[in-house]
Coordinates of C-alpha atoms (C1' of nucleotides) in Angstrom, one line a residue:
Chain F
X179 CA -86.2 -6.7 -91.7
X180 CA -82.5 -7.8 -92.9
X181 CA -80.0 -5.7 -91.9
X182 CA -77.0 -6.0 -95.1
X183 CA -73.8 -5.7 -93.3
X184 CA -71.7 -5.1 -96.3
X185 CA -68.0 -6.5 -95.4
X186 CA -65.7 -3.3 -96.6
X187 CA -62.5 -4.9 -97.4
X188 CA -58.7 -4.2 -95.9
X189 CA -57.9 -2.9 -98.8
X190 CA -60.2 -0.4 -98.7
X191 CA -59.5 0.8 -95.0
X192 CA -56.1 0.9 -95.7
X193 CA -56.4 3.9 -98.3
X194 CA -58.6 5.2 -96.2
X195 CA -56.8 7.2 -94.2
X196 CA -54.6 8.5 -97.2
X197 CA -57.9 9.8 -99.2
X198 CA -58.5 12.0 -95.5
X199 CA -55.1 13.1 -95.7
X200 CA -54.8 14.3 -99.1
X201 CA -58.4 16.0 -98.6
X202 CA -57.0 17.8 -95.1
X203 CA -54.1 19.2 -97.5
X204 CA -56.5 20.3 -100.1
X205 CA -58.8 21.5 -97.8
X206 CA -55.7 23.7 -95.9
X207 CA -55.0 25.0 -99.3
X208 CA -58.4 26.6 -99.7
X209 CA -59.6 24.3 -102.3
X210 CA -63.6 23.9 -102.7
X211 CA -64.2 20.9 -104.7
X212 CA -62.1 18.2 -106.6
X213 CA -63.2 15.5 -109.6
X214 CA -62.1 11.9 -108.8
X215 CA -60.0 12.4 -111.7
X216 CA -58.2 15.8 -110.3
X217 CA -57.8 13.5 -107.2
X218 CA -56.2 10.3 -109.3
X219 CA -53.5 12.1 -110.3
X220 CA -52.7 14.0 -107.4
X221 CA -52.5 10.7 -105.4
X222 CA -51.2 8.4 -108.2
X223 CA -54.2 5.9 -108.6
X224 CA -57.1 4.9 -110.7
X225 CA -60.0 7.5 -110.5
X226 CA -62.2 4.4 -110.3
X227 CA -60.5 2.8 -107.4
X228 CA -61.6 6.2 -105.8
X229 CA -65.1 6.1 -106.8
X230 CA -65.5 2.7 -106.3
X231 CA -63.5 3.2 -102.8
X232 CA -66.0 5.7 -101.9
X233 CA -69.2 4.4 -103.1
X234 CA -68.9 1.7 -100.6
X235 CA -69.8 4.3 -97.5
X236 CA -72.6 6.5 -99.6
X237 CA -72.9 8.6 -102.4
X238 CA -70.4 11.5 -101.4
X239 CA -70.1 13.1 -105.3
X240 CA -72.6 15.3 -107.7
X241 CA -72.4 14.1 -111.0
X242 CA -71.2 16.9 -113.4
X243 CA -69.0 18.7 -110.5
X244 CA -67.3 16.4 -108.4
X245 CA -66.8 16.2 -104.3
X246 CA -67.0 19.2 -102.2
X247 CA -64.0 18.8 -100.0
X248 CA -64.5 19.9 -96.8
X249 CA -68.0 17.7 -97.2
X250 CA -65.8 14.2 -98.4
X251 CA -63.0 15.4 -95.7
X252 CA -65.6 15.5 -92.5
X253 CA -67.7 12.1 -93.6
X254 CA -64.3 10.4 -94.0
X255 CA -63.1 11.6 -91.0
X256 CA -66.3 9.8 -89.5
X257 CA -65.9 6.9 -90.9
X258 CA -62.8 6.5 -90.0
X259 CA -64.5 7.3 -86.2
X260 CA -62.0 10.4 -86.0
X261 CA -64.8 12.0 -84.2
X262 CA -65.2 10.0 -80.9
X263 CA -63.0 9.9 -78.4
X264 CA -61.1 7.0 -77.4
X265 CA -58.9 6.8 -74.0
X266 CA -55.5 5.3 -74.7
X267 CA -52.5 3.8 -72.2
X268 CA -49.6 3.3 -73.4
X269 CA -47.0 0.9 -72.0
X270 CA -43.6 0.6 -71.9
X271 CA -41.6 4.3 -71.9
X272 CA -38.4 3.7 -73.4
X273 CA -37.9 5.8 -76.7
X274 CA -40.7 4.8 -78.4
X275 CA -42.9 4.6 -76.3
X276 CA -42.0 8.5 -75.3
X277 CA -41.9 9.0 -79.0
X278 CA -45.8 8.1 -79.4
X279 CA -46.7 9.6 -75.7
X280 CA -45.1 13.4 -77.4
X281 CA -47.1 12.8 -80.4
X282 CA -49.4 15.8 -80.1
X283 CA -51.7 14.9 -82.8
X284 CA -53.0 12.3 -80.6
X285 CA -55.8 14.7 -78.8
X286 CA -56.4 16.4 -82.7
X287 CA -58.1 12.7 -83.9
X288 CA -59.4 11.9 -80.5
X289 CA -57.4 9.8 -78.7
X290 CA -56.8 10.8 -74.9
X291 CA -53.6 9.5 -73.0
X292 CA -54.6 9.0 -69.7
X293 CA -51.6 6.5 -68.6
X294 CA -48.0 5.9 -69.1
X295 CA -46.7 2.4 -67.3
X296 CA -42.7 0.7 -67.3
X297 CA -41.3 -1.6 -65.0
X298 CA -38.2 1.1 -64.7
X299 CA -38.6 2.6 -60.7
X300 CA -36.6 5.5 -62.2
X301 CA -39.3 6.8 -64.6
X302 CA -41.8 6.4 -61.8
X303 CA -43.5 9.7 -61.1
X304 CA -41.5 11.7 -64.3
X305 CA -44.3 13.0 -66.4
X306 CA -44.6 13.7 -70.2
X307 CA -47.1 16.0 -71.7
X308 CA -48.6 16.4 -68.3
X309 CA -49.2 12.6 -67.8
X310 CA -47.1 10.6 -64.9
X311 CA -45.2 7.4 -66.4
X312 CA -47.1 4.7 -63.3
X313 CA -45.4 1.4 -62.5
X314 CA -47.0 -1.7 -64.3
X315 CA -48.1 -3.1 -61.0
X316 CA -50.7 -0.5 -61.6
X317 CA -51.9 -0.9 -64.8
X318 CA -54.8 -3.5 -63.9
X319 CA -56.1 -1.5 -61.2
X320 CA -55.7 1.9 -63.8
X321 CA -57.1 0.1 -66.8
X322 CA -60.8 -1.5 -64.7
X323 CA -61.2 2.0 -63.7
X324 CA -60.4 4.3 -66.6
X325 CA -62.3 3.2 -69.1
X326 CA -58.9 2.4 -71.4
X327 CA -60.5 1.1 -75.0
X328 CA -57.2 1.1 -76.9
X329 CA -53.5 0.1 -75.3
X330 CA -50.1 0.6 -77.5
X331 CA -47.6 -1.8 -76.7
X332 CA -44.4 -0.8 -76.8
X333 CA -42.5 -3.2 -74.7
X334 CA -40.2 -6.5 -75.6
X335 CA -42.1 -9.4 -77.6
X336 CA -41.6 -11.8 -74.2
X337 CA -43.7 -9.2 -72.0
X338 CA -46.0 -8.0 -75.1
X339 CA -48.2 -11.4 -74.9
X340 CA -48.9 -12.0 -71.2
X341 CA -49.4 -8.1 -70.6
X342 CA -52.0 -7.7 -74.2
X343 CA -53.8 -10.9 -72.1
X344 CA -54.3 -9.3 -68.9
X345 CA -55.2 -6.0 -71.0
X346 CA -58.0 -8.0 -72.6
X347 CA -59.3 -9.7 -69.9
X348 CA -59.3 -6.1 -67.8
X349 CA -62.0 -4.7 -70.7
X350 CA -59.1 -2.8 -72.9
X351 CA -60.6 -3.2 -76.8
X352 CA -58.0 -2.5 -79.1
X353 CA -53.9 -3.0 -79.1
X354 CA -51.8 -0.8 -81.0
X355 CA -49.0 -3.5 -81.0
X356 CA -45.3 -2.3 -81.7
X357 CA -43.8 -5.8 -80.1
X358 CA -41.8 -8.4 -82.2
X359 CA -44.4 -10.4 -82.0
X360 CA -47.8 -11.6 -83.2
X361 CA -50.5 -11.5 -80.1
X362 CA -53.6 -14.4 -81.0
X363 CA -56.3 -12.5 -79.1
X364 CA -59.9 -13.5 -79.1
X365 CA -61.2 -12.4 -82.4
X366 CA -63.6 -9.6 -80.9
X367 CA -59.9 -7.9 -80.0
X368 CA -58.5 -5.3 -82.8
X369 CA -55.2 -5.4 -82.9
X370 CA -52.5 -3.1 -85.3
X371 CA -49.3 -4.2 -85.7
X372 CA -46.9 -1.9 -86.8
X373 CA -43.7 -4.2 -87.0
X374 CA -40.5 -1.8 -87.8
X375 CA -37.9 -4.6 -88.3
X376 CA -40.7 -6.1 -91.2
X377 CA -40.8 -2.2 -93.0
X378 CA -37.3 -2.0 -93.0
X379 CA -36.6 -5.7 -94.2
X380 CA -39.1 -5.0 -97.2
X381 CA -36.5 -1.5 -97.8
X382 CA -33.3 -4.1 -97.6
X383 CA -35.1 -6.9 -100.4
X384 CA -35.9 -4.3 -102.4
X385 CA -32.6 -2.1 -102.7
X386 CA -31.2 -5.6 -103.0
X387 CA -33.7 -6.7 -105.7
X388 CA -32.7 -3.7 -107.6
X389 CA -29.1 -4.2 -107.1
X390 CA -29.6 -8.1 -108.6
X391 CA -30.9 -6.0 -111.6
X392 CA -28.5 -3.6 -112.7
X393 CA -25.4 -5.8 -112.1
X394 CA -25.9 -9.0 -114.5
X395 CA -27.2 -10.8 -111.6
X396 CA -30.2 -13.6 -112.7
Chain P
X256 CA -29.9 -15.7 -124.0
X257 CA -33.4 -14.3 -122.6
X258 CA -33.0 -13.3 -118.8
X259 CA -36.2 -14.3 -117.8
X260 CA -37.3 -11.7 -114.9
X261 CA -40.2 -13.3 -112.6
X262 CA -42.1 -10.2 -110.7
X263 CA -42.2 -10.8 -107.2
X264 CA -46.0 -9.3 -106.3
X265 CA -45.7 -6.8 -103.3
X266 CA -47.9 -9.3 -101.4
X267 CA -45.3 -11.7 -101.4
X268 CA -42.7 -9.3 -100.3
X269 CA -45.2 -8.2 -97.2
X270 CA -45.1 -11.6 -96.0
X271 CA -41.3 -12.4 -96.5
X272 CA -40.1 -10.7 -92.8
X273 CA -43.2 -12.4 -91.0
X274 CA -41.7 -16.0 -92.7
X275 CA -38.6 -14.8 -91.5
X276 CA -39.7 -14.0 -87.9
X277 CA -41.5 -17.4 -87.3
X278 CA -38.6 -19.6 -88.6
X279 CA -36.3 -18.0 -86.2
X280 CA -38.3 -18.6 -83.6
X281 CA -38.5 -22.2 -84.4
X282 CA -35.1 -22.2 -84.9
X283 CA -34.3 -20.8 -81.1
X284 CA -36.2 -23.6 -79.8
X285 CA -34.3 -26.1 -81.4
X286 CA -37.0 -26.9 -83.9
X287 CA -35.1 -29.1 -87.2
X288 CA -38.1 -29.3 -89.5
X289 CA -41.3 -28.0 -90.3
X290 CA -43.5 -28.5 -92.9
X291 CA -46.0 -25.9 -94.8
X292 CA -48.8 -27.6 -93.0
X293 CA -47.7 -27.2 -89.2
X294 CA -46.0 -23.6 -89.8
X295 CA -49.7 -22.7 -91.6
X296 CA -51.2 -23.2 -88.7
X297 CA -49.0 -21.5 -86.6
X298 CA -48.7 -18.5 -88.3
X299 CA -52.8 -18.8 -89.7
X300 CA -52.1 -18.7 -93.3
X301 CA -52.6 -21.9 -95.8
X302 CA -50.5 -23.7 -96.6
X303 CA -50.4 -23.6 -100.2
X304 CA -49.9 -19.7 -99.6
X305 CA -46.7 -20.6 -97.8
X306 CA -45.9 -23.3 -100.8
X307 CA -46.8 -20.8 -103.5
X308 CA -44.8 -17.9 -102.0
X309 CA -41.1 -20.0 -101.5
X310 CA -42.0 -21.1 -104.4
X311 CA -41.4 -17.8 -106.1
X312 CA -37.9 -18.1 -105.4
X313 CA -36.5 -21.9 -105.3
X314 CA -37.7 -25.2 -104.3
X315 CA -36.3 -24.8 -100.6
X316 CA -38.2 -28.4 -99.5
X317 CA -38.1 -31.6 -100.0
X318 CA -40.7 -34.0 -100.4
X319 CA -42.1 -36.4 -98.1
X320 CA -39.9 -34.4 -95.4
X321 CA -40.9 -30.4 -95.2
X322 CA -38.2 -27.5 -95.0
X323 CA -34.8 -27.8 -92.8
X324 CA -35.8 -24.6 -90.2
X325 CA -31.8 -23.1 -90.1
X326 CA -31.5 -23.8 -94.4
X327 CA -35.1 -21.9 -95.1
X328 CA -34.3 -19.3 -92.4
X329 CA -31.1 -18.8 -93.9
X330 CA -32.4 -18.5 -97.5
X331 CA -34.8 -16.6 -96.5
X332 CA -32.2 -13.8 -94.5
X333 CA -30.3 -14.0 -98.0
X334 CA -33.2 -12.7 -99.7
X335 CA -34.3 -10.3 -97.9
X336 CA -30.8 -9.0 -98.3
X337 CA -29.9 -8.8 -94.8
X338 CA -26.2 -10.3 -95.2
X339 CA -25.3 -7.1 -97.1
X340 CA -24.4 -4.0 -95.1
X341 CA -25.9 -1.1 -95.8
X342 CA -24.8 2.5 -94.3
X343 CA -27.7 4.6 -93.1
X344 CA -28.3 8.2 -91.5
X345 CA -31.1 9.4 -89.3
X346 CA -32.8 12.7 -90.4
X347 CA -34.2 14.2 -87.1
X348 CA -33.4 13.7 -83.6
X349 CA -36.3 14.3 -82.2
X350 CA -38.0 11.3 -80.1
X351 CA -39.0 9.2 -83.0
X352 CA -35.2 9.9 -84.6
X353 CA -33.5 8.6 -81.1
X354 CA -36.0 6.0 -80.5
X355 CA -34.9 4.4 -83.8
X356 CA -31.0 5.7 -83.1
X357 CA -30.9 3.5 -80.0
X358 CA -32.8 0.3 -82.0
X359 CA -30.1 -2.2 -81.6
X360 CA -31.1 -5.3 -84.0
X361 CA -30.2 -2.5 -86.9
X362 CA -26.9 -3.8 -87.1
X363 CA -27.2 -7.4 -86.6
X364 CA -29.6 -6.9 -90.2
X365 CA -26.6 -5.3 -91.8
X366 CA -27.6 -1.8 -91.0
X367 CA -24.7 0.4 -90.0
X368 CA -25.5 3.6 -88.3
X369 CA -23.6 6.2 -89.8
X370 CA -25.2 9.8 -88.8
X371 CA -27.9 11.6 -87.1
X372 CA -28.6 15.0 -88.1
X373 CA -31.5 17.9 -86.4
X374 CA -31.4 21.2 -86.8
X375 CA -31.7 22.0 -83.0
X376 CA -28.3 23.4 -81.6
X377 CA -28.6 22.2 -78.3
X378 CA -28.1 18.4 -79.6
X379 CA -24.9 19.1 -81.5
X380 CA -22.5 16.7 -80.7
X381 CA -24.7 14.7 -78.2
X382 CA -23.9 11.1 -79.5
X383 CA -26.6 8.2 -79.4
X384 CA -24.7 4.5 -78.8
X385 CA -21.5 6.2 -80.1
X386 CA -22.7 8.2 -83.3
X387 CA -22.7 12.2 -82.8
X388 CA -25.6 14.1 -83.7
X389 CA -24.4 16.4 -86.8
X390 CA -26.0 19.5 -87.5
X391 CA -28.2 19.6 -90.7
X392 CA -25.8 21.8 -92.6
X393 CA -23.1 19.2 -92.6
X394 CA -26.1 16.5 -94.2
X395 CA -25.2 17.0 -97.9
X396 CA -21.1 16.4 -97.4
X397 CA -21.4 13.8 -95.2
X398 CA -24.0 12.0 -97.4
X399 CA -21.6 12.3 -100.8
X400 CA -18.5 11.2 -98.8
X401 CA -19.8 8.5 -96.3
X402 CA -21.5 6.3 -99.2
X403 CA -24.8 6.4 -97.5
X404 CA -27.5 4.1 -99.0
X405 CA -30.6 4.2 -97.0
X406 CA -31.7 7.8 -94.9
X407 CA -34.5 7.4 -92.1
X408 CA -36.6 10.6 -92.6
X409 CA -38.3 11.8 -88.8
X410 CA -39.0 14.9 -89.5
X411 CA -41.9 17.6 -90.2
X412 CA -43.8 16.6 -93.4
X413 CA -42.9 20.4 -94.5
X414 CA -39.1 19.9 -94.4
X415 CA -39.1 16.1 -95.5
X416 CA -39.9 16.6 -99.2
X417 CA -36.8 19.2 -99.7
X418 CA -34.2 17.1 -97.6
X419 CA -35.0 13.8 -99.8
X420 CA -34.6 15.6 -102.8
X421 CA -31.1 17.1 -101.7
X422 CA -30.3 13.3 -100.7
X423 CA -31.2 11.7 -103.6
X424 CA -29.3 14.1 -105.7
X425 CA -26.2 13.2 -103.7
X426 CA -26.4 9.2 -104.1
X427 CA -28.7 8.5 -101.1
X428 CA -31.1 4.9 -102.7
X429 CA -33.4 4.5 -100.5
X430 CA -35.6 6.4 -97.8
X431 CA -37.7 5.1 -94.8
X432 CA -40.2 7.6 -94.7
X433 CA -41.7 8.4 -91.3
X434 CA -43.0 11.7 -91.8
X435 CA -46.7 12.3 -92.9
X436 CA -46.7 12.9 -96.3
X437 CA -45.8 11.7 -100.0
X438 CA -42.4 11.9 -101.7
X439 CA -42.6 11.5 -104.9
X440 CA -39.3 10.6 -106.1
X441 CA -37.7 9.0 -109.0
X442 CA -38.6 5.5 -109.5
X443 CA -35.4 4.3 -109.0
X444 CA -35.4 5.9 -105.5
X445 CA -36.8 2.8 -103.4
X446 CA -39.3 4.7 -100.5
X447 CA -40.6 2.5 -97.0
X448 CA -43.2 4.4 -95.7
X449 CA -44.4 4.1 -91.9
X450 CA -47.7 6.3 -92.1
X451 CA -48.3 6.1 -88.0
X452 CA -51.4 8.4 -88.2
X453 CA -52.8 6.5 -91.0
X454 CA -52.2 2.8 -89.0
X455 CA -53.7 4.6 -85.8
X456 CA -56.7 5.8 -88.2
X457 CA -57.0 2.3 -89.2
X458 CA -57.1 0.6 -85.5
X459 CA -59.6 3.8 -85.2
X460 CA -61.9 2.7 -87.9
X461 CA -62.3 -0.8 -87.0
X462 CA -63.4 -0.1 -83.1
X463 CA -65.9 1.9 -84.3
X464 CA -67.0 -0.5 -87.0
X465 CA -67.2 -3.1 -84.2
X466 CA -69.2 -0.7 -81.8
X467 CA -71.5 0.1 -84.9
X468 CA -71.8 -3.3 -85.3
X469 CA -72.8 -4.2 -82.1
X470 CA -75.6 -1.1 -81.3
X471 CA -78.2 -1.8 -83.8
X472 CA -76.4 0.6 -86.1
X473 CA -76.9 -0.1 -89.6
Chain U
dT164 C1' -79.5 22.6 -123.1
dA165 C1' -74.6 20.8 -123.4
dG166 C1' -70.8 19.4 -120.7
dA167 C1' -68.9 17.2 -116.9
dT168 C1' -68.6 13.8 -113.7
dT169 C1' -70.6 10.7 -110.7
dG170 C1' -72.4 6.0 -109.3
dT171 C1' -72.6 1.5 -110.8
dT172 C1' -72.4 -2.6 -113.8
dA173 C1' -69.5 -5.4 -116.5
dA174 C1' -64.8 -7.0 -117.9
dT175 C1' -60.3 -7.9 -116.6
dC176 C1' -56.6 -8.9 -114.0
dG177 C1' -54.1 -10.9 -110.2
dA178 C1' -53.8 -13.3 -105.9
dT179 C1' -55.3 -17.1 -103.2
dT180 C1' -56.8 -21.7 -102.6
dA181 C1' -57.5 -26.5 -104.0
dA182 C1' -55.9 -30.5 -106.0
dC183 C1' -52.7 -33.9 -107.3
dA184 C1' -48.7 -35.8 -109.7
dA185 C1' -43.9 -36.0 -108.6
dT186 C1' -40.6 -37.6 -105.4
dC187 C1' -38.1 -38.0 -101.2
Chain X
dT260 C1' -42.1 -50.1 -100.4
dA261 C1' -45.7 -47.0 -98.2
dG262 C1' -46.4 -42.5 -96.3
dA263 C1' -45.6 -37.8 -96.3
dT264 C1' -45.2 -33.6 -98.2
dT265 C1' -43.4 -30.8 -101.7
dG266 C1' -43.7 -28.2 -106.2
dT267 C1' -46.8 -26.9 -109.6
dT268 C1' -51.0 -26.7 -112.4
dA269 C1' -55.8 -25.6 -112.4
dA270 C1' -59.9 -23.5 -110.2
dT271 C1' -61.8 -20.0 -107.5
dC272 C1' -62.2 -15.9 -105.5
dG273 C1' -61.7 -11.0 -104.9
dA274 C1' -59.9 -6.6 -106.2
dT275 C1' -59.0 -3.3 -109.8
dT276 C1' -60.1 -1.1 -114.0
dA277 C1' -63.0 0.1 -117.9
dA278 C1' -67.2 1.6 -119.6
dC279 C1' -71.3 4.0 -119.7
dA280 C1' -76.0 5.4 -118.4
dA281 C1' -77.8 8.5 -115.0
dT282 C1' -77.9 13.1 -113.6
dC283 C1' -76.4 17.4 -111.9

DNA sequence: TAGATTGTTAATCGATTAACAATC
DNA sequence: TAGATTGTTAATCGATTAACAATC
């Protein structure tokens, strides 16, 4: 028997997530069903795209009365494997890095901090949310023998590659990657780079864009 | 005379910063010259992608030769508008709001730290590299008389909505959005998002995708 | 049953890749 | 001049939108 893997594209996962939170909202609201077309307009796109968007995981709708939204919500959220758990380290604890460790919706969506890890002796043994910032000279022993599936990197570009190798090589999955920098992992390796400095030059071309517009500029 | 407007996709825009961020890496090590074949490579795109998207805004190259690594780097800087200043405030100081407070490179892009606002008592008048935190009652004034362009929104999805209204209405052009929601302002009103639930939902899908993958899971 | 709205196929649009003449 | 590599046009591919039959 053939097994059809059908390859859901990017940009399909990347709406994703928005669909589940506009659903959670609804869903807070006390709202019982919605029409792709209710939906369209609420999130400013095509009530196609959201068909077609969600067509490619099952047939979610009833014809003649829409999607029930606490239904839609919950499969979503499977999908989008909110439902297992994952155990997380994250390392480097400067401001980010304590940022994303106090991020209490973490533990909501399944994701379990088990380690915190810096090179600064001065953070050794503080604790945030309960979990103990460890120096990285532990981190190999701590990741072989916590199970760690996803790492978040929040540490300069020139440590980010030769720590995200060792990571790798020590059974960690997955890299949340907030380094400078671009990582070339094997290919079995998911990696998510969320690159600050790249959001906010895309805010500086297009204020300036808009400037070249309204001022006579070509 | 007809001002002929070219629309630059959003695509190309994505891929501007990460152009950016691999010449000036060539350009620390001392590299003169690249052409779009050897910088495909490096950065895994093709080559005619690289062609094509320059091409969208001059003939930087030259034939038989490639692109001059400081003049492309350069252009490319121009572009993204980062030899303009531009005068931004911080919207919550809360972990997020001082982790991007104490984010240096801001102001060698042009990005000049103005304010940081919260409505927590207890930080008022704490400053972060220099700049006191205000309290949230001072926002609007200092927004109309401070010629603030660009305001970094870290706080509560509930709040967020209200405060960019009340700083768009007093001159404010652009908002880097890190709270989790929608903002729905003006079209003229440039908005960055940085959705972190929905890029950790993302990383999310794609382990389990690889674990479904990989269990005789259809 | 009539009306509403999905699921899905077909048409369109846009983005990426390939190819090659121009030219340094 | 010969070789290399761009700039640009044409071909392909993929994603979005439109349309409508199926069906609740």
């Amino acid at each position: 028997m053939l097994v059809e893997e059908r390859e859901i594209s990017q940009a399909v996962i990347r709406r994703l997530p928005r669909y589940y939170r506009y659903l959670g909202e609804l869903l807070e609201n006390g709202v019982e069903r919605i029409s792709s077309n209710d939906l369209s307009k609420r999130m400013k796109v095509t009530a196609s795209q959201i068909r077609q968007d969600l067509n490619n995981f099952g047939g979610f709708g009833q014809q003649g009365y829409g999607y029930n939204v606490k239904y839609l919500y919950t499969e979503i959220g499977k999908i989008l494997g909110l439902e297992e758990d994952h155990n997380i380290v994250i390392i480097g604890a400067g401001n980010l890095g304590q940022a994303l460790a106090n991020y209490a919706a973490f533990e909501k969506r399944g994701f379990i901090l088990k380690g915190i890890f810096d090179v600064n002796p001065r953070l050794n043994g503080v604790s945030i949310r309960g979990v103990p910032i460890r120096m990285m000279d532990e981190l190999k022993d701590f990741v072989q023998n916590n199970n760690v599936e996803i790492a978040v990197l929040t540490i300069p570009k020139e440590k980010a590659i030769e720590v995200a190798n060792m990571l790798v090589e020590n059974g960690v999955r997955a890299i949340w990657n907030f380094a400078h920098t671009d990582l070339n992992l094997p290919d079995h390796i998911i990696v998510e780079n969320v690159h600050l400095s790249e959001s906010l030059m895309r805010l500086s071309y297009n204020i300036s864009r808009y400037n070249d517009e309204h001022s006579g500029k070509k």
